[in-house]
Short mmCIF file of C-alpha atoms and ligand atoms in Angstrom, two decimals:
data_model
loop_
_atom_site.label_atom_id
_atom_site.label_comp_id
_atom_site.label_asym_id
_atom_site.label_seq_id
_atom_site.Cartn_x
_atom_site.Cartn_y
_atom_site.Cartn_z
CA MET E 619 37.07 18.07 25.92
CA TRP E 620 34.11 17.57 28.31
CA LEU E 621 33.72 21.24 28.22
CA LEU E 622 33.52 21.14 24.82
CA ASN E 623 30.62 18.49 24.56
CA LEU E 624 28.44 20.03 27.02
CA PRO E 625 26.54 22.37 24.89
CA VAL E 626 25.74 19.73 22.90
CA MET E 627 24.79 17.29 25.59
CA LEU E 628 23.01 20.02 26.74
CA TRP E 629 21.32 20.52 23.63
CA ARG E 630 19.94 16.96 23.16
CA ARG E 631 18.38 17.34 26.77
CA LEU E 632 16.53 20.21 25.48
CA LEU E 633 15.52 18.09 22.76
CA LEU E 634 14.47 14.95 24.79
CA VAL E 635 12.39 17.39 26.84
CA GLY E 636 10.65 19.19 24.18
CA GLU E 637 10.09 16.06 21.97
CA GLY E 638 8.50 14.45 25.16
CA LEU E 639 6.18 17.24 25.73
CA GLY E 640 5.52 18.15 22.48
CA ALA E 641 4.84 14.13 21.92
CA ALA E 642 2.43 13.81 25.00
CA LEU E 643 0.48 17.29 23.90
CA LEU E 644 -0.31 15.30 20.23
CA LEU E 645 -0.95 12.20 22.03
CA ALA E 646 -3.23 13.97 24.15
CA GLY E 647 -5.26 15.71 21.41
CA GLU E 648 -5.66 12.67 19.24
CA ALA E 649 -6.93 10.35 21.91
CA ALA E 650 -9.37 13.13 22.79
CA ALA E 651 -10.27 12.97 18.63
CA ALA E 652 -10.87 9.64 18.79
CA ILE E 653 -12.70 9.30 21.56
CA SER E 654 -15.38 11.75 20.19
CA ARG E 655 -15.05 11.56 17.08
CA GLY E 656 -15.22 8.31 14.53
CA SER E 657 -17.39 5.30 14.72
CA GLY E 658 -16.85 1.38 16.09
CA PRO E 659 -15.30 1.17 19.96
CA VAL E 660 -13.29 3.45 21.63
CA GLY E 661 -10.50 1.20 22.70
CA ALA E 662 -10.29 -0.15 19.00
CA ARG E 663 -10.08 3.72 17.91
CA LEU E 664 -7.54 4.23 20.87
CA ALA E 665 -5.55 1.28 20.14
CA ALA E 666 -5.37 2.04 16.10
CA LEU E 667 -4.01 5.12 17.11
CA PHE E 668 -1.02 3.63 19.31
CA ALA E 669 -0.64 0.70 16.75
CA SER E 670 0.41 3.65 14.00
CA PRO E 671 4.27 3.88 13.48
CA VAL E 672 3.80 7.78 14.26
CA GLY E 673 1.67 6.75 17.36
CA GLN E 674 4.46 4.35 18.44
CA ARG E 675 6.63 6.99 18.14
CA ARG E 676 5.20 9.72 20.11
CA VAL E 677 4.29 6.98 22.95
CA PHE E 678 8.16 6.40 22.68
CA ALA E 679 9.04 10.25 22.93
CA VAL E 680 6.97 10.27 26.38
CA LEU E 681 8.80 7.48 27.70
CA ARG E 682 11.92 8.11 27.30
CA LEU E 683 11.24 11.63 28.78
CA VAL E 684 8.88 10.13 31.90
CA GLN E 685 9.83 6.68 32.39
CA PRO E 686 12.80 5.70 30.00
CA ASN E 687 12.81 2.09 31.43
CA LEU E 688 8.84 1.08 32.52
CA ARG E 689 7.99 -1.82 34.59
CA PHE E 690 4.37 -2.98 35.45
CA GLY E 691 2.90 -6.33 36.58
CA THR E 692 0.57 -6.45 33.62
CA VAL E 693 1.21 -9.82 31.49
CA LEU E 694 1.00 -8.69 27.87
CA VAL E 695 2.22 -11.69 25.74
CA ALA E 696 0.48 -14.78 26.39
CA ALA E 697 2.60 -16.98 23.98
CA TYR E 698 5.35 -17.03 25.94
CA ALA E 699 5.17 -17.41 29.36
CA ASN E 700 6.61 -14.61 31.92
CA SER E 701 5.31 -12.53 34.87
CA GLY E 702 5.01 -9.03 34.18
CA THR E 703 6.62 -6.38 31.19
CA ALA E 704 9.11 -3.89 30.89
CA ILE E 705 9.40 -1.31 27.97
CA VAL E 706 13.34 -0.12 27.09
CA THR E 707 13.40 2.75 25.43
CA ARG E 708 16.67 4.61 25.77
CA ARG E 709 19.54 3.71 22.79
CA ASP E 710 22.20 2.85 25.54
CA ASP E 711 19.61 0.65 27.55
CA VAL E 712 17.98 -0.79 24.44
CA ILE E 713 21.73 -1.81 23.06
CA ASP E 714 22.66 -2.68 27.03
CA VAL E 715 19.71 -5.11 27.50
CA LEU E 716 20.45 -6.76 23.80
CA SER E 717 24.03 -7.38 25.01
CA ARG E 718 23.74 -8.98 28.16
CA ASP E 719 22.06 -12.54 27.11
CA ASP E 720 23.16 -14.28 30.55
CA ASP E 721 20.55 -11.48 31.84
CA PHE E 722 18.06 -10.99 29.00
CA GLY E 723 17.10 -14.41 26.93
CA VAL E 724 15.51 -15.16 24.18
CA VAL E 725 12.39 -16.77 24.64
CA TYR E 726 11.28 -18.23 21.42
CA GLY E 727 12.64 -21.68 21.88
CA PRO E 728 9.02 -23.19 22.62
CA ARG E 729 7.38 -22.09 19.86
CA MET E 730 10.53 -23.42 17.60
CA LYS E 731 10.34 -26.53 19.10
CA ALA E 732 6.71 -27.03 18.13
CA ILE E 733 7.54 -26.16 14.38
CA THR E 734 10.22 -28.36 13.87
CA ASP E 735 8.64 -31.38 16.20
CA GLY E 736 10.78 -31.65 18.90
CA GLU E 737 14.22 -29.59 18.14
CA ASN E 738 15.09 -25.86 19.04
CA PHE E 739 16.32 -23.70 15.90
CA PHE E 740 19.38 -21.20 16.62
CA LEU E 741 16.99 -17.89 17.43
CA GLY E 742 15.71 -19.83 20.23
CA MET E 743 18.94 -20.78 22.01
CA GLN E 744 20.72 -18.99 24.40
CA ASP E 745 24.34 -18.28 23.72
CA THR E 746 25.74 -22.05 24.03
CA PRO E 747 27.67 -24.35 22.54
CA ARG E 748 24.68 -25.79 20.34
CA TYR E 749 24.44 -22.15 18.91
CA THR E 750 27.27 -21.55 17.63
CA ARG E 751 27.39 -25.10 16.42
CA ASP E 752 24.34 -24.59 14.43
CA VAL E 753 24.94 -21.14 13.09
CA SER E 754 28.43 -21.78 12.18
CA ALA E 755 27.45 -24.11 10.08
CA MET E 756 24.35 -22.28 8.10
CA ARG E 757 27.45 -19.53 8.09
CA LEU E 758 29.26 -21.77 5.93
CA VAL E 759 26.58 -22.39 3.57
CA VAL E 760 24.49 -18.72 3.27
CA ARG E 761 28.45 -16.92 2.65
CA ARG E 762 28.83 -13.43 2.59
CA GLU E 763 30.33 -13.48 -0.86
CA ASP E 764 27.14 -14.63 -2.70
CA VAL E 765 25.37 -11.10 -2.04
CA PRO E 766 27.19 -9.59 -4.74
CA ALA E 767 27.82 -12.71 -6.67
CA VAL E 768 24.46 -14.57 -6.47
CA VAL E 769 21.68 -12.69 -4.76
CA ALA E 770 22.23 -9.03 -5.63
CA PRO E 771 22.44 -9.77 -9.52
CA PHE E 772 19.22 -12.39 -9.37
CA VAL E 773 17.17 -9.65 -7.44
CA ALA E 774 18.56 -7.13 -9.80
CA ARG E 775 17.85 -8.91 -12.92
CA GLU E 776 13.96 -10.41 -11.39
CA ALA E 777 12.87 -6.82 -10.15
CA LEU E 778 13.88 -4.69 -13.21
CA SER E 779 12.17 -7.62 -15.69
CA ARG E 780 8.50 -8.01 -13.37
CA VAL E 781 8.51 -3.61 -13.32
CA ALA E 782 9.09 -4.08 -17.16
CA ALA E 783 6.06 -6.38 -17.47
CA ALA E 784 4.01 -4.43 -15.19
CA GLY E 785 2.51 -2.15 -18.14
CA GLY E 786 2.88 0.85 -15.59
CA ARG E 787 0.85 -0.34 -12.50
CA ILE E 788 2.06 -2.87 -9.95
CA ASP E 789 0.73 -4.81 -6.88
CA VAL E 790 4.12 -4.08 -5.37
CA PRO E 791 3.71 -7.83 -2.89
CA GLN E 792 2.15 -10.06 -5.24
CA ALA E 793 3.73 -8.77 -8.40
CA LEU E 794 7.00 -7.51 -7.32
CA THR E 795 8.46 -8.07 -3.41
CA LEU E 796 7.00 -11.93 -2.93
CA PRO E 797 7.69 -13.68 -6.10
CA VAL E 798 11.34 -12.11 -6.28
CA ALA E 799 12.01 -13.19 -2.69
CA ALA E 800 10.39 -16.22 -3.39
CA GLY E 801 12.86 -16.33 -6.35
CA LEU E 802 15.53 -16.33 -4.07
CA LEU E 803 14.07 -19.41 -2.40
CA ASP E 804 14.57 -21.38 -5.36
CA HIS E 805 17.22 -19.78 -7.20
CA TYR E 806 19.87 -19.51 -4.29
CA PHE E 807 18.36 -21.84 -1.60
CA GLY E 808 17.61 -24.46 -3.52
CA THR E 809 14.23 -24.56 -1.34
CA PRO E 810 11.54 -23.85 -3.90
CA GLY E 811 8.66 -25.27 -2.09
CA PRO E 812 6.02 -27.15 -3.93
CA SER E 813 4.41 -24.03 -5.57
CA ARG E 814 4.90 -20.04 -4.18
CA ALA E 815 2.07 -19.67 -3.01
CA GLU E 816 2.65 -22.34 -0.46
CA MET E 817 5.98 -21.09 0.60
CA VAL E 818 4.54 -17.44 1.06
CA ASP E 819 1.74 -19.24 2.83
CA TRP E 820 3.94 -21.44 5.58
CA THR E 821 6.30 -18.66 6.10
CA THR E 822 3.95 -16.11 6.72
CA THR E 823 2.29 -18.18 9.20
CA LEU E 824 5.14 -19.57 10.88
CA PHE E 825 6.82 -16.05 11.58
CA TRP E 826 3.44 -14.73 12.31
CA TYR E 827 2.89 -17.35 15.08
CA LEU E 828 6.65 -17.16 16.02
CA PHE E 829 7.07 -13.04 16.55
CA LEU E 830 3.46 -11.45 16.46
CA ASP E 831 1.05 -13.65 17.60
CA LEU E 832 1.24 -12.29 21.55
CA GLN E 833 -1.83 -13.58 22.43
CA ALA E 834 -1.48 -16.92 21.65
CA ASP E 835 -4.44 -17.33 19.49
CA PRO E 836 -6.12 -20.58 19.55
CA ALA E 837 -7.00 -20.30 15.76
CA LEU E 838 -3.15 -19.45 14.79
CA ASP E 839 -1.84 -22.36 16.69
CA ALA E 840 -3.90 -24.82 14.70
CA LYS E 841 -2.87 -23.07 10.99
CA ALA E 842 0.61 -22.88 12.40
CA ALA E 843 0.99 -26.36 13.18
CA SER E 844 -1.00 -27.89 10.09
CA ALA E 845 2.04 -24.81 8.20
CA ALA E 846 4.49 -26.76 10.45
CA ALA E 847 3.48 -30.32 8.78
CA SER E 848 3.64 -29.86 5.75
CA PHE E 849 6.69 -27.68 5.58
CA ARG E 850 8.82 -30.29 7.76
CA ASP E 851 7.06 -32.86 5.00
CA TRP E 852 8.05 -31.28 1.94
CA LEU E 853 11.26 -30.28 3.15
CA GLY E 854 12.11 -33.60 4.40
CA GLY E 855 11.32 -35.12 1.05
CA HIS E 856 12.91 -32.48 -1.12
CA ILE E 857 16.11 -33.26 1.15
CA ALA E 858 16.03 -37.03 0.72
CA ALA E 859 15.08 -36.73 -3.49
CA ARG E 860 18.06 -34.47 -3.87
CA LYS E 861 20.58 -36.93 -1.99
CA ALA E 862 18.87 -39.90 -4.27
CA SER E 863 19.40 -37.59 -7.30
CA GLY E 864 22.59 -37.81 -6.43
CA GLU E 865 23.20 -34.13 -8.22
CA THR E 866 25.58 -31.99 -7.14
CA ARG E 867 24.48 -28.12 -6.99
CA ASP E 868 26.16 -24.90 -5.37
CA ASP E 869 23.24 -23.41 -3.56
CA VAL E 870 22.05 -23.83 0.12
CA LEU E 871 21.15 -27.18 -0.02
CA GLY E 872 23.37 -28.84 -1.60
CA ARG E 873 26.60 -26.91 0.44
CA CYS E 874 24.68 -28.26 3.46
CA LEU E 875 24.82 -31.94 1.80
CA ALA E 876 28.45 -31.40 0.79
CA LEU E 877 28.88 -30.62 4.75
CA GLN E 878 26.94 -33.77 5.85
CA ALA E 879 29.46 -36.08 3.35
CA SER E 880 32.26 -34.12 4.65
CA GLY E 881 31.48 -35.20 8.74
CA THR E 882 30.87 -32.17 9.82
CA PRO E 883 28.64 -31.97 13.26
CA GLY E 884 24.92 -30.75 13.59
CA LEU E 885 23.76 -31.26 10.15
CA ASP E 886 21.94 -34.82 9.60
CA ASP E 887 18.97 -34.75 7.60
CA ARG E 888 16.86 -33.61 10.17
CA ALA E 889 18.67 -30.95 11.36
CA ILE E 890 19.47 -29.42 7.68
CA ARG E 891 15.43 -29.57 7.53
CA ASP E 892 15.04 -27.52 10.80
CA ASN E 893 17.82 -24.75 10.19
CA LEU E 894 16.74 -24.47 6.69
CA ILE E 895 12.76 -24.05 7.79
CA GLY E 896 14.44 -21.62 10.59
CA LEU E 897 15.71 -19.67 7.91
CA LEU E 898 13.44 -19.92 5.15
CA ILE E 899 10.87 -18.03 7.71
CA GLY E 900 13.17 -15.66 8.07
CA GLU E 901 13.77 -14.87 4.90
CA LEU E 902 10.29 -14.54 2.55
CA PRO E 903 7.78 -12.59 4.08
CA THR E 904 10.41 -10.16 5.99
CA THR E 905 11.89 -9.07 2.65
CA SER E 906 9.09 -8.63 1.31
CA ALA E 907 7.42 -6.90 4.39
CA ALA E 908 10.27 -4.90 4.50
CA ALA E 909 10.71 -3.51 0.89
CA THR E 910 6.54 -2.68 0.96
CA LEU E 911 7.07 -0.64 3.99
CA ALA E 912 9.87 1.43 2.92
CA LEU E 913 8.31 2.23 -0.40
CA ASP E 914 4.98 3.10 1.40
CA GLU E 915 6.68 5.56 3.83
CA LEU E 916 8.16 6.87 0.70
CA LEU E 917 5.27 7.55 -0.76
CA ASP E 918 4.37 9.61 2.00
CA ARG E 919 7.41 12.09 1.83
CA PRO E 920 7.68 13.68 -1.56
CA ALA E 921 11.27 14.95 -1.39
CA ALA E 922 12.46 12.36 -0.22
CA LEU E 923 10.87 9.68 -2.86
CA ALA E 924 12.24 12.32 -5.05
CA GLY E 925 15.44 11.92 -4.44
CA ALA E 926 14.84 8.15 -4.21
CA GLN E 927 14.30 8.50 -7.80
CA LYS E 928 16.71 10.33 -8.24
CA ALA E 929 19.26 7.77 -7.26
CA ALA E 930 17.66 4.92 -8.82
CA ARG E 931 17.76 6.81 -12.06
CA ALA E 932 21.23 7.87 -11.89
CA GLY E 933 22.28 4.31 -10.61
CA ASP E 934 23.45 5.29 -7.70
CA ASP E 935 23.11 2.48 -5.26
CA ASP E 936 24.25 4.17 -2.18
CA GLY E 937 21.80 6.67 -2.72
CA VAL E 938 18.97 4.63 -3.29
CA ALA E 939 20.08 2.11 0.01
CA GLY E 940 20.15 5.53 1.79
CA HIS E 941 16.65 6.47 0.92
CA VAL E 942 15.42 2.83 2.08
CA PHE E 943 17.48 2.37 5.15
CA GLU E 944 16.51 5.97 6.55
CA ALA E 945 12.50 5.49 5.31
CA LEU E 946 12.92 2.11 7.21
CA ARG E 947 14.03 3.71 10.37
CA PHE E 948 11.03 5.16 10.22
CA ARG E 949 8.59 1.86 9.62
CA PRO E 950 10.78 -0.69 10.66
CA LEU E 951 9.28 -3.99 10.64
CA ASN E 952 9.26 -4.71 14.32
CA PRO E 953 9.80 -1.78 16.79
CA VAL E 954 10.38 -3.86 19.64
CA ILE E 955 12.81 -7.05 20.57
CA TYR E 956 11.75 -9.17 22.81
CA ARG E 957 13.60 -10.66 25.65
CA ARG E 958 12.84 -12.36 29.16
CA ALA E 959 14.97 -11.79 32.17
CA MET E 960 16.76 -14.70 33.29
CA ARG E 961 17.22 -13.36 36.98
CA ASP E 962 16.89 -10.45 38.65
CA ALA E 963 18.52 -7.95 36.53
CA THR E 964 18.93 -3.67 36.36
CA VAL E 965 18.97 -1.65 33.66
CA ALA E 966 20.64 1.61 33.56
CA GLY E 967 22.33 0.81 36.75
CA GLY E 968 24.03 3.70 38.55
CA THR E 969 22.08 6.31 37.02
CA LEU E 970 18.35 8.59 37.66
CA ARG E 971 16.70 5.86 35.28
CA ALA E 972 18.18 2.56 36.90
CA ARG E 973 14.86 -0.48 36.80
CA ARG E 974 15.31 -3.46 38.52
CA ILE E 975 13.82 -5.99 36.57
CA PRO E 976 12.97 -9.48 38.19
CA GLU E 977 13.20 -12.44 36.46
CA GLY E 978 10.40 -13.77 34.15
CA THR E 979 9.54 -10.51 33.41
CA MET E 980 9.10 -9.63 29.91
CA VAL E 981 11.35 -7.23 28.18
CA PHE E 982 10.02 -5.54 25.02
CA ALA E 983 13.85 -3.86 23.73
CA ALA E 984 12.25 -0.80 21.70
CA ASN E 985 14.91 -0.70 18.62
CA LEU E 986 12.24 2.07 16.96
CA SER E 987 13.05 4.36 20.10
CA ALA E 988 16.40 4.01 19.94
CA MET E 989 16.71 4.84 16.62
CA PHE E 990 14.98 8.20 17.25
CA ASP E 991 16.49 8.83 20.78
CA PRO E 992 17.57 12.43 21.06
CA LEU E 993 20.47 11.94 22.78
CA ALA E 994 22.61 9.51 20.89
CA VAL E 995 20.75 10.54 17.06
CA PRO E 996 21.50 13.75 15.42
CA GLN E 997 18.13 15.37 14.29
CA PRO E 998 16.26 12.17 14.90
CA GLY E 999 12.87 13.61 13.27
CA ARG E 1000 14.41 14.49 10.14
CA PHE E 1001 14.92 12.47 6.87
CA ARG E 1002 18.28 12.52 6.60
CA ILE E 1003 20.47 9.86 4.04
CA ASP E 1004 23.88 10.63 5.43
CA ARG E 1005 23.19 8.74 8.79
CA PRO E 1006 26.37 6.04 9.88
CA TRP E 1007 25.41 2.67 9.44
CA ASP E 1008 25.04 1.85 13.05
CA THR E 1009 22.38 4.58 13.78
CA TYR E 1010 19.84 2.02 11.94
CA MET E 1011 18.87 -1.04 14.60
CA LEU E 1012 16.36 -2.30 11.72
CA TRP E 1013 17.21 -6.45 12.21
CA GLY E 1014 18.15 -6.40 15.75
CA HIS E 1015 21.69 -6.17 17.91
CA GLY E 1016 24.28 -8.38 19.06
CA LEU E 1017 24.26 -12.42 19.46
CA HIS E 1018 20.81 -12.37 17.77
CA LEU E 1019 21.22 -9.75 15.44
CA CYS E 1020 19.81 -11.04 11.78
CA PHE E 1021 21.46 -13.85 10.34
CA GLY E 1022 20.64 -12.20 6.66
CA ALA E 1023 21.91 -8.74 7.78
CA HIS E 1024 24.21 -8.35 4.44
CA LEU E 1025 21.72 -10.13 2.07
CA ASN E 1026 19.27 -7.35 3.19
CA ARG E 1027 21.30 -4.64 2.59
CA ALA E 1028 21.37 -5.86 -1.21
CA THR E 1029 17.99 -7.13 -1.14
CA LEU E 1030 15.33 -4.06 -0.24
CA PRO E 1031 17.18 -1.66 -2.51
CA GLY E 1032 17.78 -3.65 -4.88
CA LEU E 1033 13.98 -4.98 -5.13
CA LEU E 1034 13.15 -1.36 -5.06
CA LYS E 1035 15.13 0.32 -7.26
CA PRO E 1036 13.71 -0.45 -11.01
CA LEU E 1037 10.31 0.89 -9.48
CA LEU E 1038 12.08 4.05 -8.00
CA ALA E 1039 13.53 4.72 -11.56
CA ARG E 1040 9.98 4.95 -13.46
CA ARG E 1041 8.89 8.86 -13.76
CA SER E 1042 5.85 9.85 -11.96
CA LEU E 1043 6.06 6.68 -9.70
CA ARG E 1044 2.69 7.39 -6.84
CA ARG E 1045 -0.24 5.42 -5.43
CA ALA E 1046 -2.86 3.81 -7.28
CA GLU E 1047 -6.04 5.50 -6.77
CA GLY E 1048 -8.65 4.92 -2.92
CA PRO E 1049 -7.76 2.26 -0.87
CA ARG E 1050 -5.93 -0.05 -3.99
CA GLY E 1051 -3.09 2.75 -3.32
CA ARG E 1052 -2.58 1.82 0.30
CA ILE E 1053 -1.33 -1.01 2.15
CA ASP E 1054 -3.88 -3.85 2.58
CA GLN E 1055 -3.01 -6.59 5.35
CA GLN E 1056 -6.03 -8.40 4.52
CA GLY E 1057 -5.82 -9.80 8.10
CA THR E 1058 -2.30 -11.03 8.65
CA PRO E 1059 0.42 -8.75 9.77
CA PHE E 1060 1.98 -8.12 6.62
CA PRO E 1061 1.25 -5.67 3.07
CA VAL E 1062 -0.61 -8.38 1.08
CA HIS E 1063 -1.33 -5.74 -1.49
CA LEU E 1064 -0.08 -2.10 -2.03
CA GLU E 1065 -0.86 -0.75 -5.72
CA VAL E 1066 1.36 2.01 -7.45
CA MET E 1067 1.24 3.37 -11.09
CA PHE E 1068 4.26 4.59 -12.68
CA GLU E 1069 4.99 6.43 -16.15
CA GLY E 1070 8.06 5.15 -19.04
C1 HEM V 2385 13.94 -7.28 6.14
C2 HEM V 2385 14.14 -8.64 6.30
C3 HEM V 2385 14.65 -8.83 7.69
C4 HEM V 2385 13.77 -8.18 8.94
C5 HEM V 2385 13.04 -7.14 9.38
C6 HEM V 2385 14.70 -9.20 10.02
C7 HEM V 2385 14.87 -8.53 11.34
C8 HEM V 2385 15.28 -9.91 12.32
C9 HEM V 2385 15.10 -9.50 13.37
C10 HEM V 2385 14.48 -8.39 14.08
C11 HEM V 2385 15.91 -10.19 14.24
C12 HEM V 2385 16.49 -10.69 15.75
C13 HEM V 2385 15.59 -11.17 16.62
C14 HEM V 2385 15.88 -10.95 18.14
O1 HEM V 2385 16.97 -10.84 18.44
O2 HEM V 2385 15.09 -11.73 18.75
C15 HEM V 2385 16.52 -11.28 13.39
C16 HEM V 2385 16.84 -12.19 13.57
C17 HEM V 2385 16.82 -13.45 12.45
N1 HEM V 2385 16.76 -13.36 11.25
FE1 HEM V 2385 16.15 -11.80 10.08
N2 HEM V 2385 14.96 -10.50 9.45
C18 HEM V 2385 15.14 -10.06 7.88
C19 HEM V 2385 15.85 -10.63 6.99
C20 HEM V 2385 16.32 -12.29 6.88
C21 HEM V 2385 16.59 -12.95 6.35
C22 HEM V 2385 16.65 -12.74 4.81
C23 HEM V 2385 17.25 -14.13 6.74
C24 HEM V 2385 17.17 -15.59 6.40
C25 HEM V 2385 18.54 -15.61 5.49
C26 HEM V 2385 16.85 -14.01 8.16
C27 HEM V 2385 17.44 -14.47 8.68
C28 HEM V 2385 17.17 -14.64 10.37
C29 HEM V 2385 17.84 -15.44 11.26
C30 HEM V 2385 18.17 -16.99 11.19
C31 HEM V 2385 17.85 -15.12 13.07
C32 HEM V 2385 17.98 -14.91 14.29
C33 HEM V 2385 19.81 -14.90 14.14
C34 HEM V 2385 20.15 -15.56 15.66
O3 HEM V 2385 19.33 -16.07 16.31
O4 HEM V 2385 21.56 -15.38 15.95
N3 HEM V 2385 16.49 -12.94 8.45
N4 HEM V 2385 15.88 -10.84 12.37
#
């Protein structure tokens, strides 16, 4: 049997070499062009080159070939204590890092505690009894069967009516993905917030603070402290008001209160508040941003866009989903997942690429790279909608795999399907037809036009 696999393995190795060398040449050419042309500081021009998804894919292709598990002493992340940096790029090794919780732990605890004013949230916890208690409690209230029964129909209805009301031109984040994702906070979670704008602002700021503020910007620190205080006050008051009203609603908050009344541990008012803060930060900015990125990627790929539109018009939900998730493989919301070495550990032990990772090292497990590793993913550079689901590492892996994973599989295609079903879907003219992040890490504007 291994003899039959030999040609395949050889071909994959050849691809690894070819892609790595090709990417190195392209990067060198583009870096030279960025240095010799354009305006502004050279460093910023180079950074922009490597920050683009295409640039990142090329850097990872080179690393997979020449230095699959890179480790250096420089501290790149100031937000969480660490003693250096490692980048893990081969799929097997990314999965390994995200599966070895005793060796590579999550780092977010201190900032989670700052947000809740004292308590950790389960994404910031190691694999402890407390982690299991909290995640189990939340799984009792956010149920998988809600996806087809409540969440998907709500998203389908709301997205359809927003596209229908748009009159042939829509600012996707502002008029579609943010309002519908925020609508779920009310309709499903039972936590609408004082206004949609405040919920968007709080959850976006806190997501940014937790996961993207690598340089620990003091201005963002102050903004996050204020957003967290307002979020805690509003949600604490809302929980108290719901209890005082005696109203029983079958939404996520209502189920939390029912469990509290039954004596389920870990669900006093404050714990409900803190858990919901964590879930809502996970839900709103991510859902909107990921849907917008997927659409943006499709708009850059005429054949894929045509395929997605055909599927949407035919009511082929699997076909729409196939296009949306393949688009996200090229443009995942997060290209890496952070872990910190809890003790001295070795990645890829017993192989030529083995790398010792000293305790305290911040490890970037590159999920984007894992999804393009030619040793594990057939034709990684091609847009294919027939990939097995486990190809996709769009929201983590292992213990901390996204709590919303099943929601995402319904909400992301559901948000885009009514838009994709419209004829002549295209970018609006000029800069309006391009993603505008308004100085945030998330898409704030992207206008598209359509007929019918
Ligand atoms: C497309 C949208 C989303 C993306 C791209 C995304 C991404 C991620 C990623 C990468 C992780 C793993 C973090 C790590 O291991 O360090 C994660 C975990 C998590 N996500 Fe999401 N997420 C999305 C939607 C959601 C939604 C809708 C919710 C809430 C309902 C949510 C709640 C969470 C929570 C609570 C965790 C921690 C899970 C644990 O520690 O066991 N996310 N997400």
